[in-house]
Amino acid sequence: MDTILFKNNPPDRAVTFDEYLADGGFQTLRKALAGMSPNDVQQAVIDSGLRGRGGAGFPTGRKWSFVPRDLPGPRYLICNSDEMEPGTYKDRVLLEHNPHLLVEGMALTSFALGVERAFIFIRRGYEQAALNLRSAIDFAHKAGFLGSDICGSGFSLELDVHLSAGRYICGEETALMNALEGIRANPRVKPPFPAVKGLWGQPTVVNNVETLANIPAIVAHGPAWFKALAATPEGSGTKLFCVSGHVRNPICLELPIGIPLGEIIDTHCGGMRPGSSFKACIPGGASTPYFTKEHWAVAMDFDPVAKAGSRLGTGGVVVFDQTTCMVAATLNLVRFFARESCGWCTPCREGLPFVQHILERIEAGHGEASDIDILREHVHMLNYAFCALAPGAMGPVEGMLRLFEDEVREHITGGKCPLGN
Ligand SMILES: Cc1cc2nc3c(=O)[nH]c(=O)nc-3n(C[C@H](O)[C@H](O)[C@H](O)COP(=O)(O)O)c2cc1C
């Protein structure tokens, strides 16, 4: 199977700059600057069908095409490496193992968009990844792949690494831009969308680490090659799946996008731990509704996962066995989101702590019969929050009510966890 992101990576350390060069690194940038126009690069990405790997799956080339070509002043590219979604650690693995790939991907993207200054916004705790990135940027600078007049093409680019002050909301692209500008990280009203009015009021593209790391391979090998990497004819490329929980071998893997859920768990993670049987999983990070055994054959790609009632999200798969209390698991997730609400809008600021309170009383055996309806109402009402944090937080609550309503009811009628937890 062809891979892009983890190709030739040593398992226990970062690829060195020399190893990256020896493996053809920066040749795609060199060739693109010598023989392609910015539009050619953008068209290759549009044709490749690449969809953003940060959670929403928005088509990458289409997002780039929203950047106005004729506005005066600078335009910016931001790489979103905030990665605070529980259960998600793919960007960290990628950055720690091959930061050069991201640097080349950002250089190609900046060339396509006419960007001369780009930023990498990185999670506070990712010190190793930030160190590796800064070193990769230094090497690229010294070799003439960053800085002014790159490879004699007239194209210039500076890359800055910005360590976040550390809140989940900073991953939301408009809150991220506020954080970069040094103001409080609340989300902004959309529209205007960042592609038109973003960082310091200028056109800005925000893309995820994994999204940008795919660009060199798309430009080097072409859209048809990239599309053919998927497990299904509708899909495009590979996907990083970072698996955790009750599997034998929790691991971050690059696999064809669209691979069935069961194959990820059984074939690539060694199945469940001894004594464990599969009860449920979060398929795409903490803000996605659960899957159960009935979803074992679902193709792990954006549309099939959505059709099956969840979201591919980040590809962070958290696996639960038969001993997991779904009320306790959901409460644990909601606690995180309630704590991380930025407080900007009322539904999220007030609603999430209230949902947490209801789940706490059910879990403690003091739930009331009406609690299930109250939770359902909140799944609906929190869709009207200002940004996607609160609707995402209600993903696991919605999944719990749809797939495990009997278990929730048993907590309420029995006054305790039916699993004895
Ligand atoms: C609360 C919240 C947190 C988010 N955190 C991240 C994150 O850590 N990394 C990320 O790439 N996208 C995150 N996103 C999505 C971004 O807003 C944005 O859609 C994404 O960075 C776009 O990149 P892509 O098109 O390459 O997927 C978050 C969204 C929300 C609402």
Tab-separated table of C-alpha atoms and ligand atoms in Angstrom:
chain	number	residue	atom	x	y	z
A	1	MET	CA	0.000	0.000	0.000
A	2	ASP	CA	1.337	3.463	-0.946
A	3	THR	CA	1.602	5.929	1.899
A	4	ILE	CA	2.400	9.640	1.885
A	5	LEU	CA	2.637	10.962	5.391
A	6	PHE	CA	4.453	8.150	7.171
A	7	LYS	CA	6.465	6.980	4.159
A	8	ASN	CA	10.044	6.072	5.170
A	9	ASN	CA	9.680	7.604	8.643
A	10	PRO	CA	11.931	5.976	11.250
A	11	PRO	CA	9.670	4.689	14.058
A	12	ASP	CA	11.518	6.273	16.968
A	13	ARG	CA	12.815	9.680	15.818
A	14	ALA	CA	12.319	12.511	13.341
A	15	VAL	CA	13.490	12.194	9.749
A	16	THR	CA	16.628	14.308	9.386
A	17	PHE	CA	16.779	17.079	6.788
A	18	ASP	CA	19.405	15.123	4.807
A	19	GLU	CA	17.271	11.978	4.823
A	20	TYR	CA	14.287	14.010	3.631
A	21	LEU	CA	16.340	15.490	0.784
A	22	ALA	CA	17.772	12.081	-0.163
A	23	ASP	CA	14.205	10.774	-0.418
A	24	GLY	CA	13.278	13.480	-2.952
A	25	GLY	CA	12.257	16.086	-0.385
A	26	PHE	CA	11.809	19.668	-1.682
A	27	GLN	CA	12.151	18.441	-5.302
A	28	THR	CA	8.413	18.991	-5.771
A	29	LEU	CA	8.736	22.572	-4.552
A	30	ARG	CA	11.739	23.125	-6.806
A	31	LYS	CA	9.896	21.708	-9.843
A	32	ALA	CA	6.682	23.595	-9.111
A	33	LEU	CA	8.536	26.906	-8.807
A	34	ALA	CA	10.410	26.212	-12.056
A	35	GLY	CA	7.590	24.907	-14.207
A	36	MET	CA	4.133	25.434	-12.718
A	37	SER	CA	1.938	28.463	-12.158
A	38	PRO	CA	0.141	29.067	-8.837
A	39	ASN	CA	-3.093	28.153	-10.645
A	40	ASP	CA	-1.633	24.817	-11.771
A	41	VAL	CA	-0.888	23.898	-8.148
A	42	GLN	CA	-4.345	24.986	-7.017
A	43	GLN	CA	-6.021	23.065	-9.840
A	44	ALA	CA	-4.117	19.878	-8.927
A	45	VAL	CA	-5.418	20.174	-5.362
A	46	ILE	CA	-8.981	20.837	-6.570
A	47	ASP	CA	-8.839	17.824	-8.903
A	48	SER	CA	-7.351	15.580	-6.209
A	49	GLY	CA	-10.554	15.755	-4.158
A	50	LEU	CA	-8.524	16.356	-0.964
A	51	ARG	CA	-10.832	17.229	1.936
A	52	GLY	CA	-9.613	19.060	5.037
A	53	ARG	CA	-8.307	16.737	7.752
A	54	GLY	CA	-8.995	19.146	10.651
A	55	GLY	CA	-12.492	17.800	11.280
A	56	ALA	CA	-15.033	19.328	8.922
A	57	GLY	CA	-13.804	17.732	5.685
A	58	PHE	CA	-14.216	20.865	3.578
A	59	PRO	CA	-12.715	20.460	0.053
A	60	THR	CA	-9.260	22.036	0.286
A	61	GLY	CA	-8.905	23.335	-3.282
A	62	ARG	CA	-12.349	24.911	-3.107
A	63	LYS	CA	-11.422	26.739	0.108
A	64	TRP	CA	-8.284	28.087	-1.600
A	65	SER	CA	-10.353	29.285	-4.555
A	66	PHE	CA	-12.322	31.643	-2.262
A	67	VAL	CA	-9.229	33.814	-1.728
A	68	PRO	CA	-9.735	36.966	-3.849
A	69	ARG	CA	-6.906	37.463	-6.319
A	70	ASP	CA	-7.280	41.208	-6.724
A	71	LEU	CA	-7.329	42.579	-3.142
A	72	PRO	CA	-4.336	44.768	-2.261
A	73	GLY	CA	-2.140	43.901	0.727
A	74	PRO	CA	-0.804	40.653	2.107
A	75	ARG	CA	-2.637	37.347	2.413
A	76	TYR	CA	-1.823	34.675	4.977
A	77	LEU	CA	-1.699	30.923	5.445
A	78	ILE	CA	-2.162	29.400	8.910
A	79	CYS	CA	-1.435	25.793	9.733
A	80	ASN	CA	-3.770	24.674	12.520
A	81	SER	CA	-1.748	22.423	14.865
A	82	ASP	CA	-3.814	23.129	17.960
A	83	GLU	CA	-5.016	19.507	18.220
A	84	MET	CA	-6.739	19.612	21.603
A	85	GLU	CA	-9.643	17.318	20.624
A	86	PRO	CA	-9.556	14.423	23.118
A	87	GLY	CA	-8.636	11.157	21.412
A	88	THR	CA	-6.715	12.940	18.650
A	89	TYR	CA	-2.929	12.830	18.393
A	90	LYS	CA	-2.216	12.371	14.667
A	91	ASP	CA	-0.777	15.842	14.024
A	92	ARG	CA	1.662	15.429	16.915
A	93	VAL	CA	2.943	12.138	15.492
A	94	LEU	CA	3.278	13.689	12.036
A	95	LEU	CA	5.107	16.770	13.329
A	96	GLU	CA	7.417	14.781	15.582
A	97	HIS	CA	8.358	12.389	12.761
A	98	ASN	CA	8.420	14.494	9.616
A	99	PRO	CA	8.210	18.274	10.100
A	100	HIS	CA	9.946	18.806	6.710
A	101	LEU	CA	6.886	17.473	4.887
A	102	LEU	CA	4.738	20.172	6.488
A	103	VAL	CA	7.293	22.867	5.616
A	104	GLU	CA	7.292	21.771	1.960
A	105	GLY	CA	3.480	21.511	1.941
A	106	MET	CA	3.172	25.017	3.358
A	107	ALA	CA	5.656	26.397	0.840
A	108	LEU	CA	3.685	24.877	-2.072
A	109	THR	CA	0.383	26.114	-0.639
A	110	SER	CA	1.804	29.601	-0.105
A	111	PHE	CA	3.051	29.639	-3.697
A	112	ALA	CA	-0.434	28.637	-4.931
A	113	LEU	CA	-2.117	31.345	-2.843
A	114	GLY	CA	0.390	34.178	-3.236
A	115	VAL	CA	1.257	34.099	0.479
A	116	GLU	CA	4.589	35.500	1.698
A	117	ARG	CA	4.111	35.005	5.430
A	118	ALA	CA	2.627	31.897	7.024
A	119	PHE	CA	2.085	30.720	10.591
A	120	ILE	CA	2.022	27.405	12.389
A	121	PHE	CA	-0.248	27.650	15.437
A	122	ILE	CA	0.742	24.803	17.714
A	123	ARG	CA	-0.695	23.316	20.894
A	124	ARG	CA	1.019	24.479	24.075
A	125	GLY	CA	2.058	20.993	25.210
A	126	TYR	CA	3.641	20.013	21.888
A	127	GLU	CA	7.131	21.241	22.813
A	128	GLN	CA	8.954	18.434	20.988
A	129	ALA	CA	6.939	19.000	17.822
A	130	ALA	CA	7.603	22.758	18.027
A	131	LEU	CA	11.341	22.134	18.470
A	132	ASN	CA	11.393	19.782	15.479
A	133	LEU	CA	9.481	22.303	13.392
A	134	ARG	CA	11.752	25.203	14.281
A	135	SER	CA	14.766	23.104	13.391
A	136	ALA	CA	13.149	22.007	10.079
A	137	ILE	CA	12.431	25.676	9.257
A	138	ASP	CA	16.089	26.596	9.974
A	139	PHE	CA	17.355	23.815	7.690
A	140	ALA	CA	14.934	24.823	4.908
A	141	HIS	CA	16.031	28.452	5.242
A	142	LYS	CA	19.729	27.597	5.028
A	143	ALA	CA	19.118	25.395	1.973
A	144	GLY	CA	17.187	28.188	0.219
A	145	PHE	CA	13.711	26.580	0.378
A	146	LEU	CA	12.413	29.408	2.606
A	147	GLY	CA	13.313	33.097	2.759
A	148	SER	CA	13.548	35.440	-0.184
A	149	ASP	CA	13.704	34.458	-3.865
A	150	ILE	CA	13.306	30.714	-3.222
A	151	CYS	CA	15.264	28.635	-5.783
A	152	GLY	CA	15.714	31.821	-7.868
A	153	SER	CA	11.967	31.916	-8.630
A	154	GLY	CA	11.198	35.339	-7.205
A	155	PHE	CA	8.794	33.712	-4.703
A	156	SER	CA	9.538	34.499	-1.028
A	157	LEU	CA	8.143	32.992	2.171
A	158	GLU	CA	8.698	33.296	5.927
A	159	LEU	CA	7.254	30.708	8.332
A	160	ASP	CA	6.595	31.487	12.020
A	161	VAL	CA	5.856	28.966	14.770
A	162	HIS	CA	3.414	30.268	17.410
A	163	LEU	CA	2.949	28.259	20.607
A	164	SER	CA	-0.684	28.534	21.814
A	165	ALA	CA	-1.489	29.760	25.301
A	166	GLY	CA	-3.527	26.553	25.514
A	167	ARG	CA	-7.330	26.453	25.127
A	168	TYR	CA	-9.436	24.111	22.986
A	169	ILE	CA	-11.337	27.045	21.450
A	170	CYS	CA	-8.057	28.262	19.907
A	171	GLY	CA	-8.451	25.423	17.368
A	172	GLU	CA	-11.579	27.080	15.959
A	173	GLU	CA	-10.158	28.964	13.006
A	174	THR	CA	-11.477	32.460	13.805
A	175	ALA	CA	-10.688	32.209	17.536
A	176	LEU	CA	-7.228	31.059	16.432
A	177	MET	CA	-6.779	34.227	14.384
A	178	ASN	CA	-7.795	36.362	17.373
A	179	ALA	CA	-5.247	34.485	19.489
A	180	LEU	CA	-2.543	35.130	16.880
A	181	GLU	CA	-3.459	38.818	16.871
A	182	GLY	CA	-3.002	38.868	20.648
A	183	ILE	CA	-6.635	39.392	21.566
A	184	ARG	CA	-8.997	37.120	23.504
A	185	ALA	CA	-9.629	33.853	21.644
A	186	ASN	CA	-13.368	34.119	21.025
A	187	PRO	CA	-14.775	33.013	17.662
A	188	ARG	CA	-15.640	35.692	15.094
A	189	VAL	CA	-18.875	36.133	13.154
A	190	LYS	CA	-18.906	34.353	9.776
A	191	PRO	CA	-19.318	35.709	7.119
A	192	PRO	CA	-16.973	37.302	6.287
A	193	PHE	CA	-15.060	34.025	6.033
A	194	PRO	CA	-11.312	34.015	6.711
A	195	ALA	CA	-10.526	33.444	3.014
A	196	VAL	CA	-11.852	36.956	2.399
A	197	LYS	CA	-11.231	38.728	5.721
A	198	GLY	CA	-9.045	36.858	8.154
A	199	LEU	CA	-5.835	37.584	10.050
A	200	TRP	CA	-5.441	41.356	10.508
A	201	GLY	CA	-8.410	41.755	8.158
A	202	GLN	CA	-6.567	40.184	5.225
A	203	PRO	CA	-7.454	37.064	3.152
A	204	THR	CA	-6.347	34.003	5.125
A	205	VAL	CA	-6.463	30.263	4.569
A	206	VAL	CA	-6.498	27.997	7.624
A	207	ASN	CA	-5.647	24.362	7.013
A	208	ASN	CA	-4.861	21.415	9.247
A	209	VAL	CA	-1.355	19.859	9.501
A	210	GLU	CA	-2.378	16.610	7.799
A	211	THR	CA	-4.149	18.512	5.000
A	212	LEU	CA	-1.031	20.560	4.204
A	213	ALA	CA	1.313	17.584	4.502
A	214	ASN	CA	-0.583	15.917	1.623
A	215	ILE	CA	0.134	18.740	-0.841
A	216	PRO	CA	3.675	17.738	-1.967
A	217	ALA	CA	2.529	14.234	-2.972
A	218	ILE	CA	-0.524	15.569	-4.827
A	219	VAL	CA	1.626	18.005	-6.813
A	220	ALA	CA	4.361	15.413	-7.425
A	221	HIS	CA	2.197	12.464	-8.495
A	222	GLY	CA	-1.007	14.112	-9.701
A	223	PRO	CA	-4.678	13.996	-8.686
A	224	ALA	CA	-5.462	10.592	-10.255
A	225	TRP	CA	-2.681	8.874	-8.284
A	226	PHE	CA	-3.871	10.529	-5.061
A	227	LYS	CA	-7.493	9.520	-5.629
A	228	ALA	CA	-6.489	5.916	-6.293
A	229	LEU	CA	-4.957	5.633	-2.804
A	230	ALA	CA	-8.440	5.517	-1.245
A	231	ALA	CA	-10.156	2.255	-0.328
A	232	THR	CA	-13.323	3.196	-2.246
A	233	PRO	CA	-13.847	4.766	-5.707
A	234	GLU	CA	-15.557	7.784	-4.089
A	235	GLY	CA	-12.664	8.502	-1.721
A	236	SER	CA	-9.412	10.338	-2.127
A	237	GLY	CA	-6.015	9.742	-0.518
A	238	THR	CA	-5.019	8.239	2.778
A	239	LYS	CA	-6.074	9.169	6.317
A	240	LEU	CA	-4.269	9.156	9.617
A	241	PHE	CA	-6.239	7.170	12.187
A	242	CYS	CA	-5.067	7.511	15.773
A	243	VAL	CA	-6.573	4.695	17.799
A	244	SER	CA	-6.719	4.495	21.586
A	245	GLY	CA	-8.716	2.693	24.276
A	246	HIS	CA	-9.338	-1.024	24.808
A	247	VAL	CA	-7.547	-2.356	21.714
A	248	ARG	CA	-4.498	-4.603	21.912
A	249	ASN	CA	-2.269	-2.176	20.036
A	250	PRO	CA	-3.233	1.511	20.263
A	251	ILE	CA	-1.416	3.256	17.429
A	252	CYS	CA	-1.454	6.082	14.877
A	253	LEU	CA	-1.647	4.646	11.362
A	254	GLU	CA	-1.801	5.935	7.808
A	255	LEU	CA	-4.396	3.871	5.931
A	256	PRO	CA	-6.461	4.276	2.759
A	257	ILE	CA	-9.355	6.616	3.497
A	258	GLY	CA	-12.585	4.619	3.396
A	259	ILE	CA	-11.153	1.508	5.062
A	260	PRO	CA	-13.885	-0.257	7.111
A	261	LEU	CA	-13.899	0.548	10.837
A	262	GLY	CA	-13.639	-3.145	11.785
A	263	GLU	CA	-10.531	-3.596	9.662
A	264	ILE	CA	-8.758	-0.748	11.457
A	265	ILE	CA	-9.475	-2.362	14.820
A	266	ASP	CA	-9.035	-6.046	13.964
A	267	THR	CA	-6.282	-6.028	11.346
A	268	HIS	CA	-4.260	-2.948	12.259
A	269	CYS	CA	-4.689	-2.681	16.033
A	270	GLY	CA	-4.563	-6.417	16.807
A	271	GLY	CA	-8.233	-6.557	17.825
A	272	MET	CA	-9.532	-6.007	21.340
A	273	ARG	CA	-7.427	-6.528	24.485
A	274	PRO	CA	-7.613	-10.031	26.035
A	275	GLY	CA	-10.931	-10.337	27.889
A	276	SER	CA	-12.409	-7.311	26.094
A	277	SER	CA	-15.212	-7.317	23.571
A	278	PHE	CA	-16.126	-4.318	21.439
A	279	LYS	CA	-19.018	-2.260	22.792
A	280	ALA	CA	-18.662	1.124	21.070
A	281	CYS	CA	-16.194	3.663	19.790
A	282	ILE	CA	-15.877	7.335	19.097
A	283	PRO	CA	-14.967	7.303	15.389
A	284	GLY	CA	-13.501	10.773	14.861
A	285	GLY	CA	-12.470	12.557	18.055
A	286	ALA	CA	-14.442	13.509	21.159
A	287	SER	CA	-17.078	15.578	19.353
A	288	THR	CA	-18.441	12.717	17.227
A	289	PRO	CA	-21.422	10.421	17.985
A	290	TYR	CA	-20.651	6.815	18.933
A	291	PHE	CA	-20.497	3.831	16.642
A	292	THR	CA	-21.389	0.294	17.772
A	293	LYS	CA	-20.844	-3.199	16.322
A	294	GLU	CA	-23.570	-2.453	13.752
A	295	HIS	CA	-21.163	0.114	12.242
A	296	TRP	CA	-18.269	-2.355	11.940
A	297	ALA	CA	-18.363	-2.321	8.123
A	298	VAL	CA	-18.796	1.464	7.683
A	299	ALA	CA	-16.204	2.931	5.309
A	300	MET	CA	-14.152	5.460	7.308
A	301	ASP	CA	-14.563	8.422	4.967
A	302	PHE	CA	-16.488	11.671	5.403
A	303	ASP	CA	-19.717	10.861	3.557
A	304	PRO	CA	-20.216	7.208	4.595
A	305	VAL	CA	-19.562	8.034	8.271
A	306	ALA	CA	-22.019	10.960	8.095
A	307	LYS	CA	-24.603	8.697	6.431
A	308	ALA	CA	-24.175	6.232	9.299
A	309	GLY	CA	-24.987	8.965	11.848
A	310	SER	CA	-21.577	10.220	12.981
A	311	ARG	CA	-18.604	12.217	11.661
A	312	LEU	CA	-15.155	11.181	10.468
A	313	GLY	CA	-13.881	14.289	12.277
A	314	THR	CA	-10.180	13.985	12.990
A	315	GLY	CA	-9.948	10.191	12.655
A	316	GLY	CA	-9.294	9.861	16.392
A	317	VAL	CA	-10.858	6.462	17.184
A	318	VAL	CA	-11.424	5.761	20.904
A	319	VAL	CA	-12.516	2.170	21.536
A	320	PHE	CA	-14.650	1.056	24.513
A	321	ASP	CA	-15.176	-2.519	25.709
A	322	GLN	CA	-18.119	-4.146	27.502
A	323	THR	CA	-17.078	-2.745	30.898
A	324	THR	CA	-17.561	0.895	29.791
A	325	CYS	CA	-20.495	2.774	31.243
A	326	MET	CA	-21.743	4.979	28.411
A	327	VAL	CA	-23.173	7.546	30.833
A	328	ALA	CA	-19.802	7.890	32.588
A	329	ALA	CA	-17.927	8.017	29.260
A	330	THR	CA	-20.254	10.713	27.919
A	331	LEU	CA	-20.045	12.684	31.159
A	332	ASN	CA	-16.262	12.581	30.956
A	333	LEU	CA	-16.358	14.096	27.463
A	334	VAL	CA	-18.983	16.719	28.332
A	335	ARG	CA	-16.914	17.801	31.361
A	336	PHE	CA	-14.043	18.593	28.996
A	337	PHE	CA	-16.212	20.638	26.640
A	338	ALA	CA	-17.987	22.512	29.472
A	339	ARG	CA	-14.611	23.459	30.932
A	340	GLU	CA	-13.292	24.557	27.536
A	341	SER	CA	-16.291	26.714	26.544
A	342	CYS	CA	-14.907	30.197	25.919
A	343	GLY	CA	-18.050	31.697	27.489
A	344	TRP	CA	-18.732	33.995	24.560
A	345	CYS	CA	-22.270	32.797	23.801
A	346	THR	CA	-24.996	31.888	26.289
A	347	PRO	CA	-26.094	28.478	24.908
A	348	CYS	CA	-22.565	27.098	25.224
A	349	ARG	CA	-21.551	28.886	28.447
A	350	GLU	CA	-24.742	27.966	30.337
A	351	GLY	CA	-25.921	24.923	28.398
A	352	LEU	CA	-22.856	22.691	28.658
A	353	PRO	CA	-22.485	22.946	32.468
A	354	PHE	CA	-26.227	22.187	32.746
A	355	VAL	CA	-25.891	19.094	30.539
A	356	GLN	CA	-22.898	18.087	32.675
A	357	HIS	CA	-25.076	18.494	35.807
A	358	ILE	CA	-27.856	16.264	34.377
A	359	LEU	CA	-25.359	13.565	33.392
A	360	GLU	CA	-23.711	13.746	36.817
A	361	ARG	CA	-26.976	13.124	38.592
A	362	ILE	CA	-27.876	10.219	36.291
A	363	GLU	CA	-24.455	8.705	36.829
A	364	ALA	CA	-24.737	9.108	40.594
A	365	GLY	CA	-28.088	7.263	40.542
A	366	HIS	CA	-30.232	10.329	41.199
A	367	GLY	CA	-31.549	10.794	37.663
A	368	GLU	CA	-35.195	11.611	36.989
A	369	ALA	CA	-37.428	10.166	34.271
A	370	SER	CA	-37.641	13.566	32.545
A	371	ASP	CA	-33.830	13.817	32.237
A	372	ILE	CA	-33.756	11.951	28.935
A	373	ASP	CA	-36.114	14.479	27.341
A	374	ILE	CA	-34.143	17.370	28.850
A	375	LEU	CA	-30.951	15.988	27.318
A	376	ARG	CA	-32.678	15.554	23.932
A	377	GLU	CA	-33.873	19.164	24.020
A	378	HIS	CA	-30.327	20.316	24.705
A	379	VAL	CA	-28.940	18.297	21.803
A	380	HIS	CA	-31.322	20.334	19.654
A	381	MET	CA	-30.881	23.729	21.356
A	382	LEU	CA	-27.093	23.726	21.485
A	383	ASN	CA	-27.048	23.630	17.690
A	384	TYR	CA	-27.856	27.327	17.976
A	385	ALA	CA	-24.577	28.219	19.670
A	386	PHE	CA	-22.216	30.764	18.104
A	387	CYS	CA	-19.573	28.279	16.887
A	388	ALA	CA	-19.253	24.515	16.400
A	389	LEU	CA	-17.889	23.795	19.921
A	390	ALA	CA	-21.263	23.206	21.608
A	391	PRO	CA	-22.893	21.246	18.749
A	392	GLY	CA	-19.749	19.069	18.700
A	393	ALA	CA	-19.912	18.602	22.480
A	394	MET	CA	-23.443	17.262	22.087
A	395	GLY	CA	-22.322	14.663	19.501
A	396	PRO	CA	-21.589	11.959	22.099
A	397	VAL	CA	-24.768	12.896	24.062
A	398	GLU	CA	-26.871	12.477	20.921
A	399	GLY	CA	-25.165	9.154	20.165
A	400	MET	CA	-25.664	7.925	23.743
A	401	LEU	CA	-29.400	8.706	23.622
A	402	ARG	CA	-29.858	7.113	20.195
A	403	LEU	CA	-27.791	3.967	20.732
A	404	PHE	CA	-27.776	3.412	24.510
A	405	GLU	CA	-31.108	4.803	25.706
A	406	ASP	CA	-31.884	1.551	27.573
A	407	GLU	CA	-28.611	1.805	29.498
A	408	VAL	CA	-29.383	5.427	30.446
A	409	ARG	CA	-32.913	4.456	31.555
A	410	GLU	CA	-31.567	1.595	33.673
A	411	HIS	CA	-29.340	4.111	35.497
A	412	ILE	CA	-32.406	6.183	36.275
A	413	THR	CA	-34.848	3.418	37.229
A	414	GLY	CA	-32.272	1.301	39.079
A	415	GLY	CA	-30.634	4.278	40.819
A	416	LYS	CA	-27.178	2.991	39.910
A	417	CYS	CA	-24.963	1.928	37.019
A	418	PRO	CA	-26.339	-1.350	35.616
A	419	LEU	CA	-22.756	-2.455	34.886
A	420	GLY	CA	-21.867	-2.142	38.580
A	421	ASN	CA	-19.385	0.694	37.904
B	1	LIG	C1	-13.859	24.150	18.947
B	1	LIG	C2	-13.123	23.783	17.701
B	1	LIG	C3	-11.808	23.303	17.772
B	1	LIG	C4	-11.102	22.985	16.615
B	1	LIG	N1	-9.833	22.505	16.734
B	1	LIG	C5	-9.120	22.228	15.606
B	1	LIG	C6	-7.780	21.765	15.689
B	1	LIG	O1	-7.214	21.591	16.773
B	1	LIG	N2	-7.117	21.525	14.527
B	1	LIG	C7	-7.713	21.722	13.300
B	1	LIG	O2	-7.064	21.539	12.276
B	1	LIG	N3	-8.981	22.145	13.190
B	1	LIG	C8	-9.694	22.416	14.312
B	1	LIG	N4	-10.965	22.891	14.194
B	1	LIG	C9	-11.502	23.140	12.834
B	1	LIG	C10	-10.990	24.495	12.311
B	1	LIG	O3	-11.916	25.502	12.718
B	1	LIG	C11	-10.862	24.526	10.785
B	1	LIG	O4	-12.067	24.063	10.229
B	1	LIG	C12	-9.721	23.661	10.269
B	1	LIG	O5	-8.499	24.006	10.870
B	1	LIG	C13	-9.621	23.837	8.764
B	1	LIG	O6	-8.615	23.002	8.254
B	1	LIG	P1	-8.909	21.908	7.134
B	1	LIG	O7	-9.793	22.548	6.103
B	1	LIG	O8	-7.575	21.548	6.603
B	1	LIG	O9	-9.613	20.773	7.819
B	1	LIG	C14	-11.710	23.179	15.347
B	1	LIG	C15	-13.027	23.653	15.277
B	1	LIG	C16	-13.727	23.941	16.432
B	1	LIG	C17	-15.133	24.442	16.318
